[in-house]
């Protein structure tokens, strides 16, 4: 274990590290952003996950612990972005891929207003962003039907209550335009200097932030309901986790604020760490550790910048070819730019991300999930 620690944990200083095996692709710009973020006033500890990659000024796939003040800009515009895993009642043995693909292709990206009216919780009926609920959005957000491919820990799998004979659904989305509006209002007034804790301004932001967390959770649930309804099934939530947020936390004997930017909280019994659209995902049991600032990776992590993807891939693959994967799964994405940006080739290998975390004892792998069909967009972008 100690040998693996030395190999997988890279210390940039006493308070800054990132976790990655020799096989994990980590871009130098992401490490640079990690070090720059560590220089922010009152920043105490910074930890990069194996899915670390560059963001707009701040790295993605990392956790940041500060004292006395916190930084809304570190959380970013998609407050509450996260993953919800549903167990559906749809039997794998009944799966007809052509039929399911056709059903999902007929689904609009934006939830019909009459459907929303019938399904919105009472408290969201008059919400200014109610019209975006139940819709996935762009970027790396998706909804993916999956099957259990391998059970790797029989005991933990039995405890999970998952039925391996039935389809699972993983939804990745967040707070849509609401989170964007909260960050914009904050940065227009305060820029990137953060907020001193327990001030009126800090409390106002936290209230808006917590509302966005609730919104994101409801959004994922409604997306799940729409997706399941489209293939004429239903189901229930197994796991729901936000990976863009800030919360009070005690770490290394200090009371402070833990920011997660594309980092999964480790205090859940079970979470999903997804691969790219053409790769496996993993159900894992987190092990809470101060080394990783109580956090885990939130996915495979990007290998290429979005602006590079079409240039790298368009001479090799048509959009139609990218709608089929090496694992036999299918992708519904009518947005031709997005299908290149989100191609499996533009992401790191999920195996190296999982390997890094297993080797230093931060997760136990419960099961491997195989993608069946991934819904990105039918073309109507909200």
mmCIF file of C-alpha atoms in Angstrom:
data_model
loop_
_atom_site.group_PDB
_atom_site.id
_atom_site.type_symbol
_atom_site.label_atom_id
_atom_site.label_comp_id
_atom_site.label_asym_id
_atom_site.label_seq_id
_atom_site.Cartn_x
_atom_site.Cartn_y
_atom_site.Cartn_z
ATOM 1 C CA UNK A 1 0.000 0.000 0.000
ATOM 2 C CA UNK A 2 2.771 2.476 0.920
ATOM 3 C CA UNK A 3 4.477 1.819 -2.405
ATOM 4 C CA UNK A 4 1.232 2.539 -4.240
ATOM 5 C CA UNK A 5 0.785 5.695 -2.160
ATOM 6 C CA UNK A 6 4.187 6.925 -3.329
ATOM 7 C CA UNK A 7 3.301 6.083 -6.929
ATOM 8 C CA UNK A 8 -0.247 7.474 -6.964
ATOM 9 C CA UNK A 9 -0.161 10.524 -4.697
ATOM 10 C CA UNK A 10 1.822 13.434 -6.090
ATOM 11 C CA UNK A 11 2.562 16.222 -3.614
ATOM 12 C CA UNK A 12 3.154 19.664 -5.091
ATOM 13 C CA UNK A 13 3.548 21.108 -1.567
ATOM 14 C CA UNK A 14 2.511 20.192 1.995
ATOM 15 C CA UNK A 15 -1.038 21.312 1.234
ATOM 16 C CA UNK A 16 -1.469 20.491 -2.471
ATOM 17 C CA UNK A 17 -1.570 17.055 -4.078
ATOM 18 C CA UNK A 18 -3.157 15.139 -6.909
ATOM 19 C CA UNK A 19 -3.955 11.443 -7.193
ATOM 20 C CA UNK A 20 -2.945 9.593 -10.360
ATOM 21 C CA UNK A 21 -1.241 6.347 -11.314
ATOM 22 C CA UNK A 22 1.506 6.278 -13.951
ATOM 23 C CA UNK A 23 -1.161 5.281 -16.477
ATOM 24 C CA UNK A 24 -3.406 8.295 -15.772
ATOM 25 C CA UNK A 25 -3.236 11.166 -18.226
ATOM 26 C CA UNK A 26 -2.869 14.468 -16.321
ATOM 27 C CA UNK A 27 -2.370 17.641 -18.350
ATOM 28 C CA UNK A 28 0.294 20.069 -17.119
ATOM 29 C CA UNK A 29 -2.168 22.984 -17.452
ATOM 30 C CA UNK A 30 -4.489 21.270 -14.945
ATOM 31 C CA UNK A 31 -1.616 20.915 -12.440
ATOM 32 C CA UNK A 32 -0.745 24.572 -13.017
ATOM 33 C CA UNK A 33 -4.376 25.574 -12.295
ATOM 34 C CA UNK A 34 -4.317 23.415 -9.148
ATOM 35 C CA UNK A 35 -1.248 25.282 -7.875
ATOM 36 C CA UNK A 36 -2.697 28.690 -8.815
ATOM 37 C CA UNK A 37 -5.954 27.930 -6.969
ATOM 38 C CA UNK A 38 -3.943 26.917 -3.891
ATOM 39 C CA UNK A 39 -2.570 30.499 -3.773
ATOM 40 C CA UNK A 40 -6.019 32.035 -3.214
ATOM 41 C CA UNK A 41 -6.332 33.853 0.146
ATOM 42 C CA UNK A 42 -7.400 31.521 3.013
ATOM 43 C CA UNK A 43 -7.026 28.381 0.844
ATOM 44 C CA UNK A 44 -5.717 25.641 3.150
ATOM 45 C CA UNK A 45 -5.702 22.354 1.168
ATOM 46 C CA UNK A 46 -6.185 21.364 -2.468
ATOM 47 C CA UNK A 47 -6.542 17.823 -3.873
ATOM 48 C CA UNK A 48 -6.814 16.820 -7.528
ATOM 49 C CA UNK A 49 -8.613 13.593 -8.431
ATOM 50 C CA UNK A 50 -7.473 11.209 -11.219
ATOM 51 C CA UNK A 51 -10.013 12.841 -13.580
ATOM 52 C CA UNK A 52 -8.323 16.248 -13.100
ATOM 53 C CA UNK A 53 -8.407 18.407 -16.230
ATOM 54 C CA UNK A 54 -8.200 22.135 -17.031
ATOM 55 C CA UNK A 55 -11.242 24.345 -16.653
ATOM 56 C CA UNK A 56 -11.874 28.053 -17.231
ATOM 57 C CA UNK A 57 -9.313 29.353 -14.773
ATOM 58 C CA UNK A 58 -9.924 26.644 -12.170
ATOM 59 C CA UNK A 59 -9.336 22.908 -12.627
ATOM 60 C CA UNK A 60 -12.170 20.371 -12.816
ATOM 61 C CA UNK A 61 -11.964 17.096 -10.902
ATOM 62 C CA UNK A 62 -10.691 18.603 -7.658
ATOM 63 C CA UNK A 63 -11.616 19.552 -4.077
ATOM 64 C CA UNK A 64 -10.541 22.745 -2.301
ATOM 65 C CA UNK A 65 -10.658 23.447 1.442
ATOM 66 C CA UNK A 66 -10.536 27.044 2.687
ATOM 67 C CA UNK A 67 -10.947 28.679 6.090
ATOM 68 C CA UNK A 68 -12.716 31.963 6.898
ATOM 69 C CA UNK A 69 -13.915 32.474 3.333
ATOM 70 C CA UNK A 70 -15.254 30.468 0.410
ATOM 71 C CA UNK A 71 -15.236 30.933 -3.365
ATOM 72 C CA UNK A 72 -18.456 30.708 -5.412
ATOM 73 C CA UNK A 73 -16.364 30.934 -8.604
ATOM 74 C CA UNK A 74 -14.736 27.617 -7.637
ATOM 75 C CA UNK A 75 -18.148 25.922 -7.532
ATOM 76 C CA UNK A 76 -18.849 27.467 -10.929
ATOM 77 C CA UNK A 77 -22.041 28.022 -12.887
ATOM 78 C CA UNK A 78 -23.529 24.523 -12.693
ATOM 79 C CA UNK A 79 -24.239 24.460 -8.966
ATOM 80 C CA UNK A 80 -25.595 21.066 -7.937
ATOM 81 C CA UNK A 81 -24.465 19.247 -11.064
ATOM 82 C CA UNK A 82 -24.432 15.572 -10.175
ATOM 83 C CA UNK A 83 -25.499 12.009 -10.877
ATOM 84 C CA UNK A 84 -28.711 10.140 -10.085
ATOM 85 C CA UNK A 85 -28.887 6.366 -10.566
ATOM 86 C CA UNK A 86 -32.327 4.791 -11.082
ATOM 87 C CA UNK A 87 -33.300 1.128 -10.925
ATOM 88 C CA UNK A 88 -35.883 0.610 -13.672
ATOM 89 C CA UNK A 89 -38.447 -2.182 -13.979
ATOM 90 C CA UNK A 90 -37.391 -2.813 -17.593
ATOM 91 C CA UNK A 91 -36.062 -6.381 -17.962
ATOM 92 C CA UNK A 92 -32.777 -6.766 -19.862
ATOM 93 C CA UNK A 93 -34.182 -9.863 -21.537
ATOM 94 C CA UNK A 94 -36.895 -7.720 -23.195
ATOM 95 C CA UNK A 95 -34.453 -5.173 -24.613
ATOM 96 C CA UNK A 96 -34.807 -4.364 -28.320
ATOM 97 C CA UNK A 97 -32.168 -1.715 -29.073
ATOM 98 C CA UNK A 98 -33.738 -0.562 -32.349
ATOM 99 C CA UNK A 99 -37.079 -0.013 -30.638
ATOM 100 C CA UNK A 100 -35.604 1.798 -27.610
ATOM 101 C CA UNK A 101 -33.442 4.006 -29.838
ATOM 102 C CA UNK A 102 -36.493 4.986 -31.899
ATOM 103 C CA UNK A 103 -38.544 5.749 -28.760
ATOM 104 C CA UNK A 104 -35.826 7.943 -27.259
ATOM 105 C CA UNK A 105 -35.099 9.714 -30.558
ATOM 106 C CA UNK A 106 -38.720 10.877 -30.558
ATOM 107 C CA UNK A 107 -38.338 12.539 -27.163
ATOM 108 C CA UNK A 108 -37.902 16.327 -27.128
ATOM 109 C CA UNK A 109 -34.958 17.753 -25.184
ATOM 110 C CA UNK A 110 -37.221 20.230 -23.429
ATOM 111 C CA UNK A 111 -40.006 18.801 -21.273
ATOM 112 C CA UNK A 112 -43.464 19.668 -22.698
ATOM 113 C CA UNK A 113 -45.165 22.346 -20.571
ATOM 114 C CA UNK A 114 -48.294 20.247 -19.992
ATOM 115 C CA UNK A 115 -46.180 17.326 -18.745
ATOM 116 C CA UNK A 116 -44.256 19.662 -16.429
ATOM 117 C CA UNK A 117 -47.451 21.142 -15.006
ATOM 118 C CA UNK A 118 -48.615 17.645 -14.085
ATOM 119 C CA UNK A 119 -45.275 16.530 -12.590
ATOM 120 C CA UNK A 120 -43.671 19.576 -10.959
ATOM 121 C CA UNK A 121 -43.548 19.599 -7.159
ATOM 122 C CA UNK A 122 -45.826 22.312 -5.738
ATOM 123 C CA UNK A 123 -42.896 24.484 -4.607
ATOM 124 C CA UNK A 124 -41.510 24.604 -8.165
ATOM 125 C CA UNK A 125 -44.747 25.530 -9.978
ATOM 126 C CA UNK A 126 -43.934 29.261 -10.133
ATOM 127 C CA UNK A 127 -40.142 28.973 -10.169
ATOM 128 C CA UNK A 128 -38.556 31.396 -12.693
ATOM 129 C CA UNK A 129 -36.575 28.479 -14.176
ATOM 130 C CA UNK A 130 -39.408 25.923 -14.036
ATOM 131 C CA UNK A 131 -39.406 25.621 -17.840
ATOM 132 C CA UNK A 132 -35.918 24.094 -17.852
ATOM 133 C CA UNK A 133 -36.756 21.323 -15.387
ATOM 134 C CA UNK A 134 -36.745 17.829 -16.822
ATOM 135 C CA UNK A 135 -34.241 18.775 -19.541
ATOM 136 C CA UNK A 136 -30.634 17.579 -19.671
ATOM 137 C CA UNK A 137 -28.885 20.566 -21.245
ATOM 138 C CA UNK A 138 -25.692 20.609 -23.276
ATOM 139 C CA UNK A 139 -22.022 19.998 -22.562
ATOM 140 C CA UNK A 140 -21.161 16.703 -20.886
ATOM 141 C CA UNK A 141 -24.648 16.135 -19.445
ATOM 142 C CA UNK A 142 -26.422 12.929 -20.439
ATOM 143 C CA UNK A 143 -28.914 10.231 -19.534
ATOM 144 C CA UNK A 144 -27.722 6.673 -20.086
ATOM 145 C CA UNK A 145 -29.445 3.318 -19.801
ATOM 146 C CA UNK A 146 -26.977 0.751 -18.469
ATOM 147 C CA UNK A 147 -26.746 -2.921 -17.579
ATOM 148 C CA UNK A 148 -24.774 -4.657 -14.843
ATOM 149 C CA UNK A 149 -21.826 -6.124 -16.733
ATOM 150 C CA UNK A 150 -19.853 -7.622 -13.833
ATOM 151 C CA UNK A 151 -20.413 -7.888 -10.086
ATOM 152 C CA UNK A 152 -17.023 -7.419 -8.420
ATOM 153 C CA UNK A 153 -18.090 -7.510 -4.752
ATOM 154 C CA UNK A 154 -20.998 -9.889 -4.178
ATOM 155 C CA UNK A 155 -21.574 -8.855 -0.544
ATOM 156 C CA UNK A 156 -21.762 -5.113 -1.240
ATOM 157 C CA UNK A 157 -23.831 -5.726 -4.363
ATOM 158 C CA UNK A 158 -26.365 -7.761 -2.381
ATOM 159 C CA UNK A 159 -26.613 -4.893 0.130
ATOM 160 C CA UNK A 160 -27.220 -2.384 -2.682
ATOM 161 C CA UNK A 161 -30.622 -3.864 -3.535
ATOM 162 C CA UNK A 162 -29.903 -3.570 -7.272
ATOM 163 C CA UNK A 163 -31.532 -6.141 -9.557
ATOM 164 C CA UNK A 164 -29.005 -7.117 -12.221
ATOM 165 C CA UNK A 165 -31.745 -8.471 -14.486
ATOM 166 C CA UNK A 166 -33.156 -4.985 -15.004
ATOM 167 C CA UNK A 167 -31.941 -1.874 -16.806
ATOM 168 C CA UNK A 168 -30.407 0.946 -14.795
ATOM 169 C CA UNK A 169 -30.564 4.626 -15.757
ATOM 170 C CA UNK A 170 -27.845 7.140 -14.912
ATOM 171 C CA UNK A 171 -28.722 10.843 -15.243
ATOM 172 C CA UNK A 172 -25.995 13.515 -15.197
ATOM 173 C CA UNK A 173 -27.283 17.093 -15.077
ATOM 174 C CA UNK A 174 -27.441 20.142 -12.839
ATOM 175 C CA UNK A 175 -29.176 23.433 -12.171
ATOM 176 C CA UNK A 176 -29.354 24.597 -15.808
ATOM 177 C CA UNK A 177 -29.789 28.374 -16.200
ATOM 178 C CA UNK A 178 -30.453 28.885 -12.477
ATOM 179 C CA UNK A 179 -26.858 28.100 -11.460
ATOM 180 C CA UNK A 180 -25.568 30.284 -14.284
ATOM 181 C CA UNK A 181 -27.671 33.244 -13.085
ATOM 182 C CA UNK A 182 -26.475 32.828 -9.474
ATOM 183 C CA UNK A 183 -22.789 32.810 -10.479
ATOM 184 C CA UNK A 184 -23.239 35.744 -12.878
ATOM 185 C CA UNK A 185 -24.934 37.854 -10.192
ATOM 186 C CA UNK A 186 -22.160 36.954 -7.735
ATOM 187 C CA UNK A 187 -19.182 37.670 -10.026
ATOM 188 C CA UNK A 188 -20.690 40.962 -11.275
ATOM 189 C CA UNK A 189 -20.682 42.159 -7.677
ATOM 190 C CA UNK A 190 -17.650 40.441 -6.148
ATOM 191 C CA UNK A 191 -15.489 39.117 -8.988
ATOM 192 C CA UNK A 192 -13.399 36.104 -7.973
ATOM 193 C CA UNK A 193 -12.232 37.252 -4.549
ATOM 194 C CA UNK A 194 -14.623 35.030 -2.601
ATOM 195 C CA UNK A 195 -16.877 35.774 0.353
ATOM 196 C CA UNK A 196 -15.951 36.074 4.014
ATOM 197 C CA UNK A 197 -17.944 33.448 5.913
ATOM 198 C CA UNK A 198 -20.884 34.446 8.138
ATOM 199 C CA UNK A 199 -21.385 37.805 6.431
ATOM 200 C CA UNK A 200 -24.731 38.839 4.966
ATOM 201 C CA UNK A 201 -23.349 38.434 1.428
ATOM 202 C CA UNK A 202 -22.042 34.936 2.190
ATOM 203 C CA UNK A 203 -25.353 33.859 3.686
ATOM 204 C CA UNK A 204 -27.275 35.217 0.682
ATOM 205 C CA UNK A 205 -25.075 33.247 -1.706
ATOM 206 C CA UNK A 206 -25.402 30.055 0.356
ATOM 207 C CA UNK A 207 -29.196 30.329 0.353
ATOM 208 C CA UNK A 208 -29.224 30.702 -3.454
ATOM 209 C CA UNK A 209 -26.638 27.875 -3.747
ATOM 210 C CA UNK A 210 -28.730 25.516 -1.598
ATOM 211 C CA UNK A 211 -31.825 26.326 -3.652
ATOM 212 C CA UNK A 212 -29.829 25.399 -6.786
ATOM 213 C CA UNK A 213 -28.831 22.074 -5.178
ATOM 214 C CA UNK A 214 -32.523 21.297 -4.610
ATOM 215 C CA UNK A 215 -33.388 22.390 -8.151
ATOM 216 C CA UNK A 216 -30.662 20.137 -9.639
ATOM 217 C CA UNK A 217 -31.875 17.134 -7.659
ATOM 218 C CA UNK A 218 -35.483 17.674 -8.795
ATOM 219 C CA UNK A 219 -34.260 18.207 -12.362
ATOM 220 C CA UNK A 220 -32.466 14.839 -12.448
ATOM 221 C CA UNK A 221 -35.503 13.081 -10.990
ATOM 222 C CA UNK A 222 -37.778 14.595 -13.648
ATOM 223 C CA UNK A 223 -35.318 13.718 -16.428
ATOM 224 C CA UNK A 224 -35.309 10.137 -15.140
ATOM 225 C CA UNK A 225 -39.108 10.019 -15.094
ATOM 226 C CA UNK A 226 -39.313 11.334 -18.659
ATOM 227 C CA UNK A 227 -36.687 8.872 -19.928
ATOM 228 C CA UNK A 228 -38.355 5.883 -18.271
ATOM 229 C CA UNK A 229 -41.808 6.942 -19.448
ATOM 230 C CA UNK A 230 -40.477 7.181 -23.007
ATOM 231 C CA UNK A 231 -39.533 3.477 -22.996
ATOM 232 C CA UNK A 232 -42.720 2.597 -21.087
ATOM 233 C CA UNK A 233 -41.244 1.696 -17.753
ATOM 234 C CA UNK A 234 -40.813 3.204 -14.301
ATOM 235 C CA UNK A 235 -38.351 2.954 -11.441
ATOM 236 C CA UNK A 236 -36.877 4.466 -8.299
ATOM 237 C CA UNK A 237 -33.754 6.322 -7.170
ATOM 238 C CA UNK A 238 -30.852 4.225 -5.851
ATOM 239 C CA UNK A 239 -28.254 6.968 -5.485
ATOM 240 C CA UNK A 240 -28.214 10.755 -5.878
ATOM 241 C CA UNK A 241 -25.025 12.807 -5.525
ATOM 242 C CA UNK A 242 -24.087 16.439 -6.269
ATOM 243 C CA UNK A 243 -20.494 17.020 -7.379
ATOM 244 C CA UNK A 244 -20.409 20.830 -7.800
ATOM 245 C CA UNK A 245 -20.991 22.494 -4.428
ATOM 246 C CA UNK A 246 -19.514 24.156 -1.343
ATOM 247 C CA UNK A 247 -20.302 23.094 2.227
ATOM 248 C CA UNK A 248 -19.040 23.624 5.789
ATOM 249 C CA UNK A 249 -16.620 20.889 6.787
ATOM 250 C CA UNK A 250 -13.968 19.993 9.352
ATOM 251 C CA UNK A 251 -10.700 18.807 7.833
ATOM 252 C CA UNK A 252 -7.208 18.383 9.331
ATOM 253 C CA UNK A 253 -8.517 19.745 12.632
ATOM 254 C CA UNK A 254 -9.812 22.978 11.093
ATOM 255 C CA UNK A 255 -13.345 24.211 10.539
ATOM 256 C CA UNK A 256 -13.788 25.575 7.049
ATOM 257 C CA UNK A 257 -15.383 25.281 3.630
ATOM 258 C CA UNK A 258 -15.029 22.379 1.218
ATOM 259 C CA UNK A 259 -15.531 23.192 -2.478
ATOM 260 C CA UNK A 260 -16.027 20.410 -4.966
ATOM 261 C CA UNK A 261 -15.609 21.172 -8.648
ATOM 262 C CA UNK A 262 -16.363 17.914 -10.446
ATOM 263 C CA UNK A 263 -15.628 15.834 -7.341
ATOM 264 C CA UNK A 264 -17.986 13.270 -5.811
ATOM 265 C CA UNK A 265 -18.580 13.463 -2.027
ATOM 266 C CA UNK A 266 -17.227 10.373 -0.265
ATOM 267 C CA UNK A 267 -19.793 10.217 2.559
ATOM 268 C CA UNK A 268 -22.309 8.134 0.560
ATOM 269 C CA UNK A 269 -22.705 4.353 0.858
ATOM 270 C CA UNK A 270 -22.571 3.921 -2.894
ATOM 271 C CA UNK A 271 -21.878 6.171 -5.905
ATOM 272 C CA UNK A 272 -21.390 5.797 -9.650
ATOM 273 C CA UNK A 273 -18.172 6.918 -11.360
ATOM 274 C CA UNK A 274 -19.049 7.014 -15.079
ATOM 275 C CA UNK A 275 -16.737 6.520 -18.029
ATOM 276 C CA UNK A 276 -17.113 8.196 -21.409
ATOM 277 C CA UNK A 277 -20.112 7.411 -23.607
ATOM 278 C CA UNK A 278 -18.277 4.434 -25.075
ATOM 279 C CA UNK A 279 -16.783 3.092 -21.878
ATOM 280 C CA UNK A 280 -17.849 1.262 -18.734
ATOM 281 C CA UNK A 281 -19.020 2.982 -15.537
ATOM 282 C CA UNK A 282 -18.417 1.717 -12.000
ATOM 283 C CA UNK A 283 -20.563 1.466 -8.884
ATOM 284 C CA UNK A 284 -18.221 1.956 -5.924
ATOM 285 C CA UNK A 285 -18.298 2.207 -2.149
ATOM 286 C CA UNK A 286 -16.409 5.359 -1.069
ATOM 287 C CA UNK A 287 -13.906 5.318 1.798
ATOM 288 C CA UNK A 288 -13.717 8.717 3.511
ATOM 289 C CA UNK A 289 -10.166 10.072 3.697
ATOM 290 C CA UNK A 290 -8.606 13.451 4.447
ATOM 291 C CA UNK A 291 -5.993 12.694 1.790
ATOM 292 C CA UNK A 292 -8.619 13.223 -0.927
ATOM 293 C CA UNK A 293 -10.499 15.864 1.116
ATOM 294 C CA UNK A 294 -13.473 13.484 1.547
ATOM 295 C CA UNK A 295 -13.883 13.367 -2.241
ATOM 296 C CA UNK A 296 -13.717 11.024 -5.246
ATOM 297 C CA UNK A 297 -13.510 11.474 -9.029
ATOM 298 C CA UNK A 298 -16.791 12.295 -10.783
ATOM 299 C CA UNK A 299 -15.953 10.489 -14.031
ATOM 300 C CA UNK A 300 -13.221 9.737 -16.527
ATOM 301 C CA UNK A 301 -12.251 13.378 -17.076
ATOM 302 C CA UNK A 302 -11.541 15.090 -20.383
ATOM 303 C CA UNK A 303 -8.336 14.378 -22.289
ATOM 304 C CA UNK A 304 -8.882 16.878 -25.117
ATOM 305 C CA UNK A 305 -10.285 20.396 -25.074
ATOM 306 C CA UNK A 306 -13.695 20.743 -26.717
ATOM 307 C CA UNK A 307 -12.288 23.031 -29.418
ATOM 308 C CA UNK A 308 -9.837 20.307 -30.529
ATOM 309 C CA UNK A 309 -12.249 17.390 -30.865
ATOM 310 C CA UNK A 310 -13.834 17.948 -34.263
ATOM 311 C CA UNK A 311 -10.467 18.673 -35.890
ATOM 312 C CA UNK A 312 -8.964 15.513 -34.410
ATOM 313 C CA UNK A 313 -11.872 13.213 -35.262
ATOM 314 C CA UNK A 314 -13.898 14.462 -38.250
ATOM 315 C CA UNK A 315 -11.495 13.002 -40.848
ATOM 316 C CA UNK A 316 -11.719 9.598 -39.118
ATOM 317 C CA UNK A 317 -15.375 9.340 -38.075
ATOM 318 C CA UNK A 318 -18.727 10.598 -39.312
ATOM 319 C CA UNK A 319 -21.351 11.600 -36.712
ATOM 320 C CA UNK A 320 -23.217 8.398 -37.598
ATOM 321 C CA UNK A 321 -20.131 6.287 -36.849
ATOM 322 C CA UNK A 322 -19.750 8.081 -33.487
ATOM 323 C CA UNK A 323 -23.337 7.139 -32.621
ATOM 324 C CA UNK A 324 -22.177 3.497 -32.294
ATOM 325 C CA UNK A 325 -19.551 2.456 -29.762
ATOM 326 C CA UNK A 326 -17.035 -0.352 -29.444
ATOM 327 C CA UNK A 327 -19.129 -1.824 -26.611
ATOM 328 C CA UNK A 328 -22.160 -2.121 -28.878
ATOM 329 C CA UNK A 329 -24.025 0.768 -27.260
ATOM 330 C CA UNK A 330 -25.709 3.618 -29.125
ATOM 331 C CA UNK A 331 -25.681 7.384 -28.734
ATOM 332 C CA UNK A 332 -28.558 9.724 -29.546
ATOM 333 C CA UNK A 333 -27.078 13.144 -30.314
ATOM 334 C CA UNK A 334 -28.405 15.192 -33.215
ATOM 335 C CA UNK A 335 -26.035 18.066 -32.423
ATOM 336 C CA UNK A 336 -23.094 17.271 -34.734
ATOM 337 C CA UNK A 337 -20.614 19.528 -32.921
ATOM 338 C CA UNK A 338 -21.508 17.982 -29.561
ATOM 339 C CA UNK A 339 -21.132 14.391 -30.755
ATOM 340 C CA UNK A 340 -17.487 15.162 -31.616
ATOM 341 C CA UNK A 341 -16.881 17.092 -28.378
ATOM 342 C CA UNK A 342 -18.256 14.206 -26.317
ATOM 343 C CA UNK A 343 -16.702 11.354 -28.325
ATOM 344 C CA UNK A 344 -15.187 8.567 -26.191
ATOM 345 C CA UNK A 345 -11.757 9.391 -27.646
ATOM 346 C CA UNK A 346 -11.825 12.844 -26.005
ATOM 347 C CA UNK A 347 -11.947 11.292 -22.508
ATOM 348 C CA UNK A 348 -9.422 9.477 -20.342
ATOM 349 C CA UNK A 349 -9.665 5.763 -19.687
ATOM 350 C CA UNK A 350 -12.026 5.157 -16.767
ATOM 351 C CA UNK A 351 -9.967 2.073 -15.820
ATOM 352 C CA UNK A 352 -6.937 4.212 -14.918
ATOM 353 C CA UNK A 353 -9.127 6.516 -12.798
ATOM 354 C CA UNK A 354 -10.598 3.566 -10.876
ATOM 355 C CA UNK A 355 -7.189 1.863 -10.586
ATOM 356 C CA UNK A 356 -5.687 4.991 -8.992
ATOM 357 C CA UNK A 357 -8.409 5.159 -6.333
ATOM 358 C CA UNK A 358 -8.412 1.414 -5.576
ATOM 359 C CA UNK A 359 -4.630 1.280 -5.213
ATOM 360 C CA UNK A 360 -4.607 3.795 -2.356
ATOM 361 C CA UNK A 361 -7.708 2.414 -0.637
ATOM 362 C CA UNK A 362 -10.180 5.208 -1.397
ATOM 363 C CA UNK A 363 -12.885 3.025 -2.969
ATOM 364 C CA UNK A 364 -14.146 -0.535 -3.099
ATOM 365 C CA UNK A 365 -15.510 -1.478 -6.518
ATOM 366 C CA UNK A 366 -18.973 -3.059 -6.326
ATOM 367 C CA UNK A 367 -19.929 -3.576 -9.981
ATOM 368 C CA UNK A 368 -19.133 -2.594 -13.546
ATOM 369 C CA UNK A 369 -21.848 -1.069 -15.729
ATOM 370 C CA UNK A 370 -22.033 -1.354 -19.502
ATOM 371 C CA UNK A 371 -23.703 1.418 -21.525
ATOM 372 C CA UNK A 372 -26.744 0.415 -23.578
ATOM 373 C CA UNK A 373 -27.966 3.711 -24.993
ATOM 374 C CA UNK A 374 -26.887 7.270 -24.194
ATOM 375 C CA UNK A 375 -29.180 10.245 -24.735
ATOM 376 C CA UNK A 376 -27.403 13.564 -25.304
ATOM 377 C CA UNK A 377 -29.760 15.600 -27.464
ATOM 378 C CA UNK A 378 -32.300 15.113 -30.217
ATOM 379 C CA UNK A 379 -31.392 18.555 -31.551
ATOM 380 C CA UNK A 380 -33.652 20.903 -29.559
ATOM 381 C CA UNK A 381 -31.215 22.618 -27.205
ATOM 382 C CA UNK A 382 -32.796 24.494 -24.308
#
